[in-house]
Amino acid sequence: MSDQEPKIIQSATGMDGVIASGNTPLWIVQPETIGSPLTDQAKTFPLAALTTATDTVKADCHMNMDGFSATRSLTNRDRKRMCEKFTQSVKTGESIDLTLTAIYDQQAGAEELINAVYTALPEGQSVYVVQAFGWDSQKPVTAETKVDVYRMNVQQRSKNQPVDGEDLMFTATGSGDLYLQDVKLA
């Protein structure tokens, strides 16, 4: 079989996946840590931004399992040329909506660990949200780690109303203007 031919991968038995809890670390990185803004052509993300930067927050331990969502929605237009019998839907762009819910404590100082995520997501600012699917959250990241990267403009940060027996939480919502998938750390 040559390298050009497609490979067919089959399994005769059911496959177990990677359990999400404990294996989806998430970081919030300030733009100043990156230096030059990333573009949609970027193939790598700075490893030092996740390992040595003092203003980067590892957010997954501050969140419940449903604490982060990213929704990408296509923007299309219909196109039909006179010679064509079928109308095509052509991608003209996309919108990215991001929501992040984490713990906070209004009585604690902004520099305290419990408020690290809250402090890292100020309204009106852009941040990078980095997630490594399938990576052990307790294991240090390396140059072999692949991550997904969103650039999020934080539009609103609001405190959730308390629920008896649960942590005090806040929710930050925003829009993304950049999505990079499966980039390596360098």
XYZ file of C-alpha atoms in Angstrom:
186
model
C 0.000 0.000 0.000
C 1.480 3.365 -0.976
C 1.459 6.458 1.265
C -0.978 8.116 -1.124
C -3.755 5.559 -0.692
C -6.249 6.165 2.114
C -5.882 3.942 5.151
C -8.983 2.232 6.475
C -9.026 1.787 10.233
C -11.475 -0.766 11.557
C -12.201 -2.387 14.869
C -14.157 -5.540 15.539
C -14.834 -4.512 19.142
C -16.115 -1.407 20.892
C -13.585 1.279 21.657
C -13.137 3.067 24.972
C -12.398 6.768 24.739
C -10.457 9.050 27.027
C -12.569 10.032 30.028
C -13.053 13.812 29.986
C -12.663 14.514 33.700
C -9.027 15.060 34.558
C -7.989 15.023 30.900
C -9.002 18.427 29.517
C -6.685 21.047 31.029
C -7.510 24.658 30.200
C -5.409 27.806 30.523
C -6.139 31.523 30.218
C -3.182 33.371 28.709
C -2.836 37.142 28.567
C -1.907 38.601 25.143
C 1.220 40.283 26.562
C 2.603 36.814 27.308
C 2.432 35.902 23.620
C 3.988 39.101 22.287
C 2.870 39.406 18.669
C -0.797 38.488 18.169
C -1.376 35.039 16.709
C -2.830 34.729 13.218
C -4.919 32.000 11.618
C -1.708 30.721 9.998
C -0.015 29.937 13.332
C 1.134 26.312 13.666
C 2.498 26.530 17.215
C 1.712 28.129 20.570
C 4.465 29.206 23.000
C 5.159 26.428 25.515
C 6.558 28.998 27.951
C 3.149 30.716 28.042
C 1.726 27.608 29.757
C 4.697 26.608 31.880
C 6.591 29.691 33.097
C 4.423 32.764 32.508
C 3.323 34.283 35.807
C 0.157 35.860 34.394
C -1.177 32.607 32.891
C -3.922 30.855 34.860
C -4.506 27.118 34.709
C -8.279 27.324 34.978
C -9.555 23.727 34.891
C -9.260 23.220 38.672
C -11.447 26.307 39.175
C -14.273 24.952 37.009
C -16.877 22.194 36.986
C -16.963 19.779 34.032
C -19.465 21.939 32.145
C -17.563 25.146 32.921
C -16.328 25.948 29.414
C -18.122 25.915 26.103
C -17.092 27.047 22.659
C -19.676 27.130 19.896
C -18.606 27.709 16.300
C -21.387 28.686 13.895
C -20.944 28.973 10.144
C -22.017 32.010 8.195
C -23.071 30.995 4.688
C -24.545 32.418 1.538
C -26.236 30.562 -1.284
C -24.621 30.536 -4.711
C -26.050 29.254 -7.943
C -24.441 29.922 -11.282
C -26.512 29.928 -14.447
C -24.788 26.747 -15.623
C -25.390 24.880 -12.369
C -28.486 22.865 -11.528
C -27.918 22.921 -7.772
C -27.544 25.717 -5.290
C -24.381 25.595 -3.195
C -24.004 26.890 0.310
C -20.691 28.761 0.457
C -18.920 29.533 3.743
C -18.350 33.259 4.147
C -17.193 33.211 7.761
C -18.026 31.961 11.208
C -18.912 33.237 14.644
C -17.397 31.822 17.815
C -19.256 32.150 21.113
C -17.356 31.315 24.294
C -18.657 30.873 27.846
C -16.558 30.136 30.904
C -17.934 29.566 34.415
C -15.604 29.283 37.412
C -15.432 29.831 41.156
C -14.834 33.202 42.809
C -15.072 34.851 46.196
C -15.877 38.565 46.323
C -14.374 38.843 49.805
C -11.000 37.461 48.713
C -8.380 39.655 47.095
C -7.879 39.660 43.342
C -4.408 38.195 43.812
C -5.694 35.186 45.746
C -5.814 31.777 44.049
C -9.594 31.397 44.345
C -10.072 34.529 42.193
C -7.354 33.781 39.614
C -9.785 33.016 36.768
C -12.058 35.950 37.637
C -9.078 38.320 37.599
C -7.755 36.848 34.314
C -11.017 37.619 32.441
C -11.668 41.376 32.703
C -14.544 42.780 30.638
C -13.468 44.394 27.385
C -10.115 42.597 27.204
C -8.892 39.875 24.873
C -7.328 36.688 26.225
C -6.232 33.363 24.775
C -8.060 30.266 26.003
C -5.977 27.126 25.471
C -7.288 23.574 25.889
C -5.503 20.228 25.559
C -8.038 17.465 24.923
C -6.934 14.075 26.262
C -3.944 15.420 28.214
C -3.672 14.477 31.894
C -4.406 17.695 33.751
C -1.907 16.828 36.498
C 0.927 16.106 34.046
C 3.233 18.918 32.842
C 2.791 19.925 29.207
C 5.645 19.353 26.768
C 6.556 20.275 23.212
C 4.639 17.177 22.075
C 1.347 18.401 23.552
C -1.273 19.500 21.024
C -3.731 22.219 21.993
C -6.711 24.140 20.657
C -6.463 27.922 20.974
C -9.233 30.529 21.015
C -8.734 34.271 21.195
C -11.644 35.524 23.299
C -12.863 39.090 23.628
C -14.503 39.096 27.073
C -17.787 40.925 26.548
C -19.400 40.343 29.933
C -18.377 38.985 33.318
C -21.186 38.457 35.815
C -21.595 36.762 39.167
C -24.079 33.895 39.231
C -26.771 33.946 41.870
C -25.904 31.573 44.724
C -27.376 28.092 44.884
C -27.656 26.368 48.254
C -24.846 23.905 48.787
C -22.824 24.984 45.738
C -19.745 27.137 45.210
C -20.056 30.817 44.418
C -19.508 31.072 40.655
C -19.174 33.695 37.940
C -19.667 33.466 34.186
C -17.657 35.243 31.499
C -19.061 35.350 27.974
C -17.375 36.570 24.862
C -16.757 36.165 21.203
C -13.796 34.610 19.508
C -11.941 36.032 16.541
C -9.399 33.232 16.202
C -9.532 29.449 16.475
C -6.487 27.248 15.995
C -6.837 23.502 16.331
C -4.262 20.808 16.954
C -1.309 23.187 17.247
C 1.893 22.031 18.963
C 3.599 23.813 21.790
C 6.999 25.231 20.897
